């Protein structure tokens, strides 16, 4: 079949297997020539390793100097009569193929990371492949729902402001259009459910499960990814339901740090810069900021994507020495270039100028959409998109 990009609003409904493979290869090529990770971990668990920061972290640690073996958990759709499957499904296949070429273990576990059964399956895999212990646990789960482990009922996140309604613009990738809408303030229940889904509770449940199963190696560390952003985005992000969840995540890092201190390890929330991810395109008001930020940071030569940030995180911060550099709240800051005063001044000026008529020309909307297409395996010049794809052949060829 011919696979073309199909976008509904800000959701990609198709993914191209060979394009996803190309995206993985580009990340591998980058980390091989970047500053190497000289003191990295050897046995890594990534909870949510099929795309975005999780996949980039897995790639950096495997190919960027540490030569780590990895177990990744993800909940991805394979091909069926309902569609061609998700990009993460093909990313997993391509990553495993290339890691095994270089003699690295790459175990892909398909399932709901929130479930007890998947946690049990991971413990068994650690026992089987890692001699029972992990050196690093990366928590990179992006989900809109989470089941209550006691009742099975679903908690659902809500991306909303708190205490007051907020207006913001969303860019529809489907037709390159600008839509302004008003978001009503979240109820207390919506805020609490968002914390349950996107806060630190499940991260702590994972680490507790690994501690209880004696799967924690001496010196083991764990990280989870966060975002804070500048004052411009605070009404919808930091001061909203998402911000409440991230604060809970940050607090969880402190309790986990105390637990891992028993193993001479540590836990850190890692604050990354704003990027195009499958999650970020949903956040109202954030797209105009991102396209302005991309333009300014590319002009200044400070722009980083997921893979550049993850390679720098591990080579310069988390594994650069015995002491991990953190701010006064014990956060690892990867957003320092984004929050540079001159950068933010230029971004604010540009955002003030953007509207429905000029956003494609004044800011870096082209780069924004290109990254979104790349996330789903489209937009690569060396992939022949007019050629029919035999998905079963692709899967069998790369497995």
mmCIF file of C-alpha atoms in Angstrom:
data_model
loop_
_atom_site.group_PDB
_atom_site.id
_atom_site.type_symbol
_atom_site.label_atom_id
_atom_site.label_comp_id
_atom_site.label_asym_id
_atom_site.label_seq_id
_atom_site.Cartn_x
_atom_site.Cartn_y
_atom_site.Cartn_z
ATOM 1 C CA UNK A 1 0.000 0.000 0.000
ATOM 2 C CA UNK A 2 0.961 3.650 -0.452
ATOM 3 C CA UNK A 3 1.136 5.329 2.979
ATOM 4 C CA UNK A 4 0.512 9.061 3.024
ATOM 5 C CA UNK A 5 0.425 11.447 5.983
ATOM 6 C CA UNK A 6 -3.107 11.777 7.365
ATOM 7 C CA UNK A 7 -3.545 14.413 10.070
ATOM 8 C CA UNK A 8 -6.770 15.149 11.958
ATOM 9 C CA UNK A 9 -6.425 18.402 13.852
ATOM 10 C CA UNK A 10 -3.097 17.835 15.614
ATOM 11 C CA UNK A 11 -3.180 14.028 15.556
ATOM 12 C CA UNK A 12 -1.309 11.917 13.004
ATOM 13 C CA UNK A 13 -3.481 8.996 11.911
ATOM 14 C CA UNK A 14 -0.784 7.266 9.842
ATOM 15 C CA UNK A 15 2.909 6.443 10.174
ATOM 16 C CA UNK A 16 5.435 5.361 7.564
ATOM 17 C CA UNK A 17 7.606 2.358 8.570
ATOM 18 C CA UNK A 18 10.643 3.284 6.450
ATOM 19 C CA UNK A 19 10.370 6.928 7.469
ATOM 20 C CA UNK A 20 10.306 5.926 11.142
ATOM 21 C CA UNK A 21 13.394 3.805 10.529
ATOM 22 C CA UNK A 22 15.067 6.832 8.927
ATOM 23 C CA UNK A 23 14.210 8.977 11.963
ATOM 24 C CA UNK A 24 15.865 6.411 14.248
ATOM 25 C CA UNK A 25 18.929 6.243 11.993
ATOM 26 C CA UNK A 26 19.320 10.032 12.042
ATOM 27 C CA UNK A 27 19.302 10.027 15.842
ATOM 28 C CA UNK A 28 21.893 7.253 15.896
ATOM 29 C CA UNK A 29 24.103 9.124 13.454
ATOM 30 C CA UNK A 30 23.908 12.278 15.564
ATOM 31 C CA UNK A 31 24.908 10.697 18.874
ATOM 32 C CA UNK A 32 27.793 8.799 17.335
ATOM 33 C CA UNK A 33 29.468 12.055 16.295
ATOM 34 C CA UNK A 34 28.464 14.093 19.360
ATOM 35 C CA UNK A 35 30.383 14.423 22.635
ATOM 36 C CA UNK A 36 30.390 10.888 24.063
ATOM 37 C CA UNK A 37 28.914 9.650 27.333
ATOM 38 C CA UNK A 38 32.014 8.429 29.125
ATOM 39 C CA UNK A 39 30.667 7.201 32.484
ATOM 40 C CA UNK A 40 27.189 6.046 31.533
ATOM 41 C CA UNK A 41 25.017 3.179 32.794
ATOM 42 C CA UNK A 42 25.090 -0.285 31.231
ATOM 43 C CA UNK A 43 21.605 -1.644 32.092
ATOM 44 C CA UNK A 44 18.797 0.822 31.476
ATOM 45 C CA UNK A 45 15.024 0.587 31.830
ATOM 46 C CA UNK A 46 13.015 3.141 29.846
ATOM 47 C CA UNK A 47 9.348 3.364 30.734
ATOM 48 C CA UNK A 48 7.948 5.007 27.626
ATOM 49 C CA UNK A 49 10.854 4.512 25.213
ATOM 50 C CA UNK A 50 9.151 4.400 21.819
ATOM 51 C CA UNK A 51 9.201 8.089 20.879
ATOM 52 C CA UNK A 52 10.093 11.601 22.023
ATOM 53 C CA UNK A 53 12.475 11.993 24.956
ATOM 54 C CA UNK A 54 12.230 8.313 25.875
ATOM 55 C CA UNK A 55 13.414 7.112 22.472
ATOM 56 C CA UNK A 56 16.088 9.828 22.325
ATOM 57 C CA UNK A 57 17.384 8.821 25.757
ATOM 58 C CA UNK A 58 17.485 5.174 24.710
ATOM 59 C CA UNK A 59 19.377 6.087 21.545
ATOM 60 C CA UNK A 60 21.890 8.309 23.329
ATOM 61 C CA UNK A 61 22.688 5.687 25.957
ATOM 62 C CA UNK A 62 23.024 2.853 23.447
ATOM 63 C CA UNK A 63 24.921 4.575 20.633
ATOM 64 C CA UNK A 64 26.334 7.747 22.215
ATOM 65 C CA UNK A 65 29.222 6.289 24.172
ATOM 66 C CA UNK A 66 27.711 4.396 27.114
ATOM 67 C CA UNK A 67 26.969 1.245 25.055
ATOM 68 C CA UNK A 68 24.011 0.458 27.284
ATOM 69 C CA UNK A 69 21.683 -2.509 27.008
ATOM 70 C CA UNK A 70 18.059 -1.435 27.310
ATOM 71 C CA UNK A 71 14.575 -2.645 28.189
ATOM 72 C CA UNK A 72 11.810 -0.369 26.929
ATOM 73 C CA UNK A 73 8.118 -0.422 27.831
ATOM 74 C CA UNK A 74 5.599 1.153 25.462
ATOM 75 C CA UNK A 75 1.936 0.880 24.533
ATOM 76 C CA UNK A 76 1.883 1.097 20.739
ATOM 77 C CA UNK A 77 -0.551 0.052 18.005
ATOM 78 C CA UNK A 78 0.601 -2.447 15.419
ATOM 79 C CA UNK A 79 -0.911 -2.704 11.944
ATOM 80 C CA UNK A 80 -4.510 -3.947 11.797
ATOM 81 C CA UNK A 81 -7.674 -3.548 9.781
ATOM 82 C CA UNK A 82 -8.083 -0.224 11.601
ATOM 83 C CA UNK A 83 -4.838 1.305 10.340
ATOM 84 C CA UNK A 84 -1.135 0.963 9.639
ATOM 85 C CA UNK A 85 -0.101 1.258 13.281
ATOM 86 C CA UNK A 86 1.653 3.939 15.292
ATOM 87 C CA UNK A 87 5.072 5.496 14.730
ATOM 88 C CA UNK A 88 6.282 4.138 18.057
ATOM 89 C CA UNK A 89 5.579 0.587 16.892
ATOM 90 C CA UNK A 90 7.970 1.019 13.951
ATOM 91 C CA UNK A 91 10.484 3.002 16.024
ATOM 92 C CA UNK A 92 10.765 0.033 18.393
ATOM 93 C CA UNK A 93 11.449 -2.379 15.530
ATOM 94 C CA UNK A 94 14.038 -0.122 13.894
ATOM 95 C CA UNK A 95 15.796 0.597 17.180
ATOM 96 C CA UNK A 96 16.049 -3.086 18.107
ATOM 97 C CA UNK A 97 17.445 -3.988 14.687
ATOM 98 C CA UNK A 98 20.186 -1.360 14.844
ATOM 99 C CA UNK A 99 21.082 -1.969 18.478
ATOM 100 C CA UNK A 100 21.495 -5.692 17.900
ATOM 101 C CA UNK A 101 23.727 -4.974 14.898
ATOM 102 C CA UNK A 102 26.186 -3.449 17.361
ATOM 103 C CA UNK A 103 25.891 -6.232 19.894
ATOM 104 C CA UNK A 104 23.553 -4.454 22.292
ATOM 105 C CA UNK A 105 20.495 -5.950 23.963
ATOM 106 C CA UNK A 106 17.278 -4.095 23.117
ATOM 107 C CA UNK A 107 14.217 -5.666 24.731
ATOM 108 C CA UNK A 108 10.830 -4.214 23.732
ATOM 109 C CA UNK A 109 7.929 -4.890 26.099
ATOM 110 C CA UNK A 110 4.512 -4.002 24.731
ATOM 111 C CA UNK A 111 1.844 -3.110 27.280
ATOM 112 C CA UNK A 112 0.274 -0.604 29.640
ATOM 113 C CA UNK A 113 3.030 0.811 31.839
ATOM 114 C CA UNK A 114 0.463 1.604 34.536
ATOM 115 C CA UNK A 115 -0.514 -2.049 34.969
ATOM 116 C CA UNK A 116 0.786 -4.476 37.589
ATOM 117 C CA UNK A 117 1.184 -7.210 34.970
ATOM 118 C CA UNK A 118 3.617 -5.123 32.908
ATOM 119 C CA UNK A 119 5.611 -4.189 36.009
ATOM 120 C CA UNK A 120 5.861 -7.894 36.808
ATOM 121 C CA UNK A 121 6.931 -8.650 33.220
ATOM 122 C CA UNK A 122 9.675 -6.028 33.438
ATOM 123 C CA UNK A 123 11.005 -7.457 36.699
ATOM 124 C CA UNK A 124 11.198 -10.848 35.025
ATOM 125 C CA UNK A 125 13.010 -9.334 32.019
ATOM 126 C CA UNK A 126 15.516 -7.606 34.319
ATOM 127 C CA UNK A 127 16.188 -10.952 35.975
ATOM 128 C CA UNK A 128 16.576 -12.667 32.602
ATOM 129 C CA UNK A 129 18.621 -10.122 30.657
ATOM 130 C CA UNK A 130 20.264 -7.830 33.230
ATOM 131 C CA UNK A 131 21.341 -10.334 35.869
ATOM 132 C CA UNK A 132 18.600 -8.956 38.102
ATOM 133 C CA UNK A 133 19.580 -5.271 38.392
ATOM 134 C CA UNK A 134 19.217 -1.939 36.582
ATOM 135 C CA UNK A 135 21.601 1.024 36.722
ATOM 136 C CA UNK A 136 19.178 3.682 35.425
ATOM 137 C CA UNK A 137 15.378 4.000 35.320
ATOM 138 C CA UNK A 138 13.945 6.567 32.907
ATOM 139 C CA UNK A 139 10.278 7.493 33.312
ATOM 140 C CA UNK A 140 8.908 9.070 30.121
ATOM 141 C CA UNK A 141 5.220 8.164 30.004
ATOM 142 C CA UNK A 142 2.871 10.516 28.113
ATOM 143 C CA UNK A 143 -0.743 9.442 28.530
ATOM 144 C CA UNK A 144 -4.084 11.140 28.880
ATOM 145 C CA UNK A 145 -5.602 8.395 31.028
ATOM 146 C CA UNK A 146 -4.531 6.109 33.844
ATOM 147 C CA UNK A 147 -6.536 3.339 35.503
ATOM 148 C CA UNK A 148 -7.078 3.463 39.248
ATOM 149 C CA UNK A 149 -5.106 0.375 40.374
ATOM 150 C CA UNK A 150 -7.704 -0.372 43.079
ATOM 151 C CA UNK A 151 -10.998 0.141 41.215
ATOM 152 C CA UNK A 152 -10.035 -0.001 37.537
ATOM 153 C CA UNK A 153 -11.869 3.270 36.893
ATOM 154 C CA UNK A 154 -10.077 5.728 34.615
ATOM 155 C CA UNK A 155 -8.483 8.945 35.775
ATOM 156 C CA UNK A 156 -8.427 11.435 32.889
ATOM 157 C CA UNK A 157 -6.111 14.407 32.549
ATOM 158 C CA UNK A 158 -7.383 17.837 31.534
ATOM 159 C CA UNK A 159 -5.162 20.523 30.026
ATOM 160 C CA UNK A 160 -6.765 23.584 31.567
ATOM 161 C CA UNK A 161 -5.908 26.723 33.545
ATOM 162 C CA UNK A 162 -6.700 26.975 37.235
ATOM 163 C CA UNK A 163 -8.830 29.681 38.902
ATOM 164 C CA UNK A 164 -9.456 31.676 35.703
ATOM 165 C CA UNK A 165 -10.380 31.148 32.054
ATOM 166 C CA UNK A 166 -7.516 31.643 29.592
ATOM 167 C CA UNK A 167 -7.555 32.361 25.850
ATOM 168 C CA UNK A 168 -4.910 30.793 23.636
ATOM 169 C CA UNK A 169 -4.161 29.903 20.042
ATOM 170 C CA UNK A 170 -3.749 26.402 18.662
ATOM 171 C CA UNK A 171 -2.246 25.707 15.249
ATOM 172 C CA UNK A 172 -4.068 22.948 13.400
ATOM 173 C CA UNK A 173 -1.479 20.895 11.567
ATOM 174 C CA UNK A 174 -4.211 19.326 9.457
ATOM 175 C CA UNK A 175 -4.777 22.478 7.411
ATOM 176 C CA UNK A 176 -2.139 24.936 8.731
ATOM 177 C CA UNK A 177 -4.772 27.115 10.371
ATOM 178 C CA UNK A 178 -4.714 29.257 13.500
ATOM 179 C CA UNK A 179 -7.569 28.867 15.988
ATOM 180 C CA UNK A 180 -8.102 30.983 19.084
ATOM 181 C CA UNK A 181 -10.230 29.544 21.844
ATOM 182 C CA UNK A 182 -11.018 30.145 25.487
ATOM 183 C CA UNK A 183 -10.229 27.428 27.984
ATOM 184 C CA UNK A 184 -12.438 27.302 31.040
ATOM 185 C CA UNK A 185 -10.784 26.910 34.410
ATOM 186 C CA UNK A 186 -10.445 23.354 35.648
ATOM 187 C CA UNK A 187 -12.563 21.975 38.440
ATOM 188 C CA UNK A 188 -10.851 20.616 41.534
ATOM 189 C CA UNK A 189 -11.645 17.089 40.352
ATOM 190 C CA UNK A 190 -10.058 17.737 36.928
ATOM 191 C CA UNK A 191 -6.921 19.101 38.584
ATOM 192 C CA UNK A 192 -6.674 16.107 40.916
ATOM 193 C CA UNK A 193 -7.178 13.606 38.101
ATOM 194 C CA UNK A 194 -4.485 15.322 36.015
ATOM 195 C CA UNK A 195 -2.057 14.919 38.912
ATOM 196 C CA UNK A 196 -2.989 11.230 39.124
ATOM 197 C CA UNK A 197 -2.281 10.725 35.415
ATOM 198 C CA UNK A 198 0.702 13.014 34.831
ATOM 199 C CA UNK A 199 2.225 13.447 38.282
ATOM 200 C CA UNK A 200 4.768 11.283 40.056
ATOM 201 C CA UNK A 201 2.638 8.541 41.628
ATOM 202 C CA UNK A 202 3.235 5.904 38.951
ATOM 203 C CA UNK A 203 6.942 6.806 38.703
ATOM 204 C CA UNK A 204 7.216 6.088 42.428
ATOM 205 C CA UNK A 205 5.198 2.875 42.019
ATOM 206 C CA UNK A 206 7.721 1.663 39.431
ATOM 207 C CA UNK A 207 10.732 2.406 41.609
ATOM 208 C CA UNK A 208 9.060 0.842 44.660
ATOM 209 C CA UNK A 209 8.328 -2.298 42.641
ATOM 210 C CA UNK A 210 11.965 -2.542 41.556
ATOM 211 C CA UNK A 211 13.245 -1.942 45.078
ATOM 212 C CA UNK A 212 10.933 -4.606 46.477
ATOM 213 C CA UNK A 213 12.069 -7.102 43.846
ATOM 214 C CA UNK A 214 15.733 -6.290 44.608
ATOM 215 C CA UNK A 215 16.235 -5.077 41.047
ATOM 216 C CA UNK A 216 18.124 -1.886 41.972
ATOM 217 C CA UNK A 217 21.867 -1.871 41.354
ATOM 218 C CA UNK A 218 24.369 -0.031 43.537
ATOM 219 C CA UNK A 219 24.461 3.590 42.358
ATOM 220 C CA UNK A 220 21.159 3.316 40.464
ATOM 221 C CA UNK A 221 19.612 6.592 39.354
ATOM 222 C CA UNK A 222 16.180 7.490 38.053
ATOM 223 C CA UNK A 223 14.973 10.485 36.055
ATOM 224 C CA UNK A 224 11.635 11.764 34.811
ATOM 225 C CA UNK A 225 11.061 14.561 32.313
ATOM 226 C CA UNK A 226 9.356 17.837 33.093
ATOM 227 C CA UNK A 227 8.746 21.285 31.630
ATOM 228 C CA UNK A 228 8.274 24.679 33.250
ATOM 229 C CA UNK A 229 8.616 27.309 30.550
ATOM 230 C CA UNK A 230 8.757 31.113 30.709
ATOM 231 C CA UNK A 231 6.204 33.527 32.158
ATOM 232 C CA UNK A 232 4.552 33.756 28.735
ATOM 233 C CA UNK A 233 3.300 30.157 28.953
ATOM 234 C CA UNK A 234 2.603 30.014 32.690
ATOM 235 C CA UNK A 235 -1.174 30.740 32.564
ATOM 236 C CA UNK A 236 -1.865 27.579 30.560
ATOM 237 C CA UNK A 237 1.099 25.492 31.688
ATOM 238 C CA UNK A 238 2.897 26.055 34.985
ATOM 239 C CA UNK A 239 -0.095 27.756 36.656
ATOM 240 C CA UNK A 240 -2.556 25.230 35.212
ATOM 241 C CA UNK A 241 -3.355 21.564 35.684
ATOM 242 C CA UNK A 242 -0.199 20.468 33.851
ATOM 243 C CA UNK A 243 1.940 22.590 36.150
ATOM 244 C CA UNK A 244 0.288 21.067 39.210
ATOM 245 C CA UNK A 245 1.130 17.615 37.870
ATOM 246 C CA UNK A 246 4.733 18.613 37.198
ATOM 247 C CA UNK A 247 5.108 20.025 40.715
ATOM 248 C CA UNK A 248 3.901 16.662 42.020
ATOM 249 C CA UNK A 249 6.510 15.006 39.789
ATOM 250 C CA UNK A 250 9.226 17.263 41.223
ATOM 251 C CA UNK A 251 8.157 16.438 44.781
ATOM 252 C CA UNK A 252 8.210 12.746 43.935
ATOM 253 C CA UNK A 253 11.840 13.075 42.850
ATOM 254 C CA UNK A 254 12.719 14.129 46.404
ATOM 255 C CA UNK A 255 11.053 11.116 48.029
ATOM 256 C CA UNK A 256 12.623 8.774 45.483
ATOM 257 C CA UNK A 257 16.013 10.388 46.066
ATOM 258 C CA UNK A 258 15.805 9.424 49.727
ATOM 259 C CA UNK A 259 14.890 5.845 48.834
ATOM 260 C CA UNK A 260 17.704 5.473 46.292
ATOM 261 C CA UNK A 261 20.210 7.005 48.705
ATOM 262 C CA UNK A 262 20.152 3.567 50.355
ATOM 263 C CA UNK A 263 21.786 2.292 47.158
ATOM 264 C CA UNK A 264 24.173 5.271 46.781
ATOM 265 C CA UNK A 265 21.944 6.434 43.919
ATOM 266 C CA UNK A 266 19.609 9.355 43.275
ATOM 267 C CA UNK A 267 16.426 10.610 41.627
ATOM 268 C CA UNK A 268 16.037 13.726 39.515
ATOM 269 C CA UNK A 269 13.310 15.556 37.654
ATOM 270 C CA UNK A 270 14.816 16.849 34.417
ATOM 271 C CA UNK A 271 13.382 20.086 33.029
ATOM 272 C CA UNK A 272 13.616 20.091 29.231
ATOM 273 C CA UNK A 273 13.056 22.830 26.661
ATOM 274 C CA UNK A 274 9.865 23.272 24.648
ATOM 275 C CA UNK A 275 9.767 20.952 21.640
ATOM 276 C CA UNK A 276 7.413 19.465 19.085
ATOM 277 C CA UNK A 277 6.229 16.175 20.539
ATOM 278 C CA UNK A 278 3.036 14.177 20.177
ATOM 279 C CA UNK A 279 2.010 15.602 23.545
ATOM 280 C CA UNK A 280 3.042 19.268 23.190
ATOM 281 C CA UNK A 281 0.987 19.937 20.040
ATOM 282 C CA UNK A 282 -2.172 19.401 22.108
ATOM 283 C CA UNK A 283 -1.476 22.213 24.570
ATOM 284 C CA UNK A 284 -3.445 25.380 23.651
ATOM 285 C CA UNK A 285 -1.297 28.498 23.515
ATOM 286 C CA UNK A 286 1.978 26.578 23.316
ATOM 287 C CA UNK A 287 2.274 26.225 19.519
ATOM 288 C CA UNK A 288 2.694 29.978 18.818
ATOM 289 C CA UNK A 289 5.349 30.111 21.517
ATOM 290 C CA UNK A 290 7.209 27.096 20.088
ATOM 291 C CA UNK A 291 7.316 28.407 16.512
ATOM 292 C CA UNK A 292 8.639 31.741 17.780
ATOM 293 C CA UNK A 293 11.162 29.997 20.046
ATOM 294 C CA UNK A 294 12.392 27.803 17.189
ATOM 295 C CA UNK A 295 13.021 30.808 14.965
ATOM 296 C CA UNK A 296 14.939 32.707 17.653
ATOM 297 C CA UNK A 297 17.005 29.772 18.931
ATOM 298 C CA UNK A 298 17.904 28.586 15.425
ATOM 299 C CA UNK A 299 19.086 32.083 14.553
ATOM 300 C CA UNK A 300 21.174 32.160 17.759
ATOM 301 C CA UNK A 301 22.543 28.638 17.150
ATOM 302 C CA UNK A 302 21.174 27.305 20.463
ATOM 303 C CA UNK A 303 18.278 25.179 19.227
ATOM 304 C CA UNK A 304 18.164 21.535 20.333
ATOM 305 C CA UNK A 305 15.775 18.720 19.508
ATOM 306 C CA UNK A 306 15.054 15.697 21.692
ATOM 307 C CA UNK A 307 18.199 13.827 20.691
ATOM 308 C CA UNK A 308 20.555 16.783 21.209
ATOM 309 C CA UNK A 309 19.118 17.409 24.671
ATOM 310 C CA UNK A 310 19.356 13.786 25.743
ATOM 311 C CA UNK A 311 22.952 13.386 24.569
ATOM 312 C CA UNK A 312 23.907 16.578 26.436
ATOM 313 C CA UNK A 313 21.969 15.482 29.524
ATOM 314 C CA UNK A 314 23.916 12.252 29.858
ATOM 315 C CA UNK A 315 27.343 13.434 28.659
ATOM 316 C CA UNK A 316 27.446 16.811 30.441
ATOM 317 C CA UNK A 317 25.177 16.470 33.470
ATOM 318 C CA UNK A 318 23.912 13.123 34.738
ATOM 319 C CA UNK A 319 27.109 11.168 34.029
ATOM 320 C CA UNK A 320 29.764 13.874 33.871
ATOM 321 C CA UNK A 321 31.046 13.247 37.381
ATOM 322 C CA UNK A 322 30.017 12.210 40.875
ATOM 323 C CA UNK A 323 27.985 15.352 41.568
ATOM 324 C CA UNK A 324 24.948 15.994 39.368
ATOM 325 C CA UNK A 325 24.454 19.739 38.703
ATOM 326 C CA UNK A 326 21.009 20.834 39.931
ATOM 327 C CA UNK A 327 19.289 24.107 40.761
ATOM 328 C CA UNK A 328 18.031 25.209 44.188
ATOM 329 C CA UNK A 329 14.989 22.904 43.829
ATOM 330 C CA UNK A 330 17.171 19.882 42.896
ATOM 331 C CA UNK A 331 16.066 20.019 39.261
ATOM 332 C CA UNK A 332 18.375 19.213 36.359
ATOM 333 C CA UNK A 333 17.888 22.156 33.995
ATOM 334 C CA UNK A 334 18.118 21.423 30.276
ATOM 335 C CA UNK A 335 16.061 24.530 29.507
ATOM 336 C CA UNK A 336 18.734 27.084 30.391
ATOM 337 C CA UNK A 337 19.259 28.128 26.765
ATOM 338 C CA UNK A 338 15.520 28.495 26.197
ATOM 339 C CA UNK A 339 15.149 30.725 29.263
ATOM 340 C CA UNK A 340 18.149 32.917 28.400
ATOM 341 C CA UNK A 341 17.026 36.532 28.915
ATOM 342 C CA UNK A 342 17.926 37.730 25.421
ATOM 343 C CA UNK A 343 16.240 34.708 23.840
ATOM 344 C CA UNK A 344 13.037 35.281 25.798
ATOM 345 C CA UNK A 345 13.011 38.990 24.982
ATOM 346 C CA UNK A 346 13.173 38.228 21.256
ATOM 347 C CA UNK A 347 10.569 35.455 21.559
ATOM 348 C CA UNK A 348 8.131 37.710 23.424
ATOM 349 C CA UNK A 349 8.486 40.396 20.765
ATOM 350 C CA UNK A 350 7.829 37.871 18.006
ATOM 351 C CA UNK A 351 4.853 36.212 19.724
ATOM 352 C CA UNK A 352 3.191 39.613 20.120
ATOM 353 C CA UNK A 353 3.303 39.995 16.338
ATOM 354 C CA UNK A 354 1.879 36.598 15.411
ATOM 355 C CA UNK A 355 -1.658 36.136 14.144
ATOM 356 C CA UNK A 356 -3.676 33.919 11.816
ATOM 357 C CA UNK A 357 -2.406 35.727 8.703
ATOM 358 C CA UNK A 358 1.336 35.870 9.354
ATOM 359 C CA UNK A 359 2.379 32.962 11.612
ATOM 360 C CA UNK A 360 3.614 30.839 8.708
ATOM 361 C CA UNK A 361 5.925 33.595 7.457
ATOM 362 C CA UNK A 362 7.119 35.379 10.600
ATOM 363 C CA UNK A 363 7.953 32.368 12.776
ATOM 364 C CA UNK A 364 9.356 28.897 12.149
ATOM 365 C CA UNK A 365 6.116 27.104 11.370
ATOM 366 C CA UNK A 366 7.841 25.169 8.599
ATOM 367 C CA UNK A 367 10.337 23.716 11.089
ATOM 368 C CA UNK A 368 7.520 22.992 13.548
ATOM 369 C CA UNK A 369 5.488 21.029 11.009
ATOM 370 C CA UNK A 370 8.558 19.306 9.576
ATOM 371 C CA UNK A 371 9.413 17.952 13.019
ATOM 372 C CA UNK A 372 5.842 16.765 13.495
ATOM 373 C CA UNK A 373 5.922 14.947 10.159
ATOM 374 C CA UNK A 374 9.309 13.423 11.015
ATOM 375 C CA UNK A 375 7.885 12.095 14.296
ATOM 376 C CA UNK A 376 5.531 9.985 12.201
ATOM 377 C CA UNK A 377 8.001 8.932 9.519
ATOM 378 C CA UNK A 378 7.188 11.552 6.882
ATOM 379 C CA UNK A 379 9.143 14.385 5.297
ATOM 380 C CA UNK A 380 12.475 12.593 4.782
ATOM 381 C CA UNK A 381 14.080 13.332 1.408
ATOM 382 C CA UNK A 382 15.692 9.892 1.141
ATOM 383 C CA UNK A 383 12.442 7.926 1.577
ATOM 384 C CA UNK A 384 10.395 7.124 -1.543
ATOM 385 C CA UNK A 385 6.850 7.833 -0.365
ATOM 386 C CA UNK A 386 5.364 6.971 -3.764
ATOM 387 C CA UNK A 387 6.531 3.359 -3.400
ATOM 388 C CA UNK A 388 4.108 0.777 -2.008
ATOM 389 C CA UNK A 389 4.967 -0.528 1.463
ATOM 390 C CA UNK A 390 4.633 -4.174 2.426
ATOM 391 C CA UNK A 391 4.293 -3.764 6.199
ATOM 392 C CA UNK A 392 4.619 -7.470 6.967
ATOM 393 C CA UNK A 393 7.814 -7.621 4.926
ATOM 394 C CA UNK A 394 9.190 -4.589 6.811
ATOM 395 C CA UNK A 395 8.450 -6.177 10.170
ATOM 396 C CA UNK A 396 9.972 -9.515 9.187
ATOM 397 C CA UNK A 397 13.002 -7.852 7.589
ATOM 398 C CA UNK A 398 13.887 -5.871 10.682
ATOM 399 C CA UNK A 399 13.009 -8.316 13.424
#
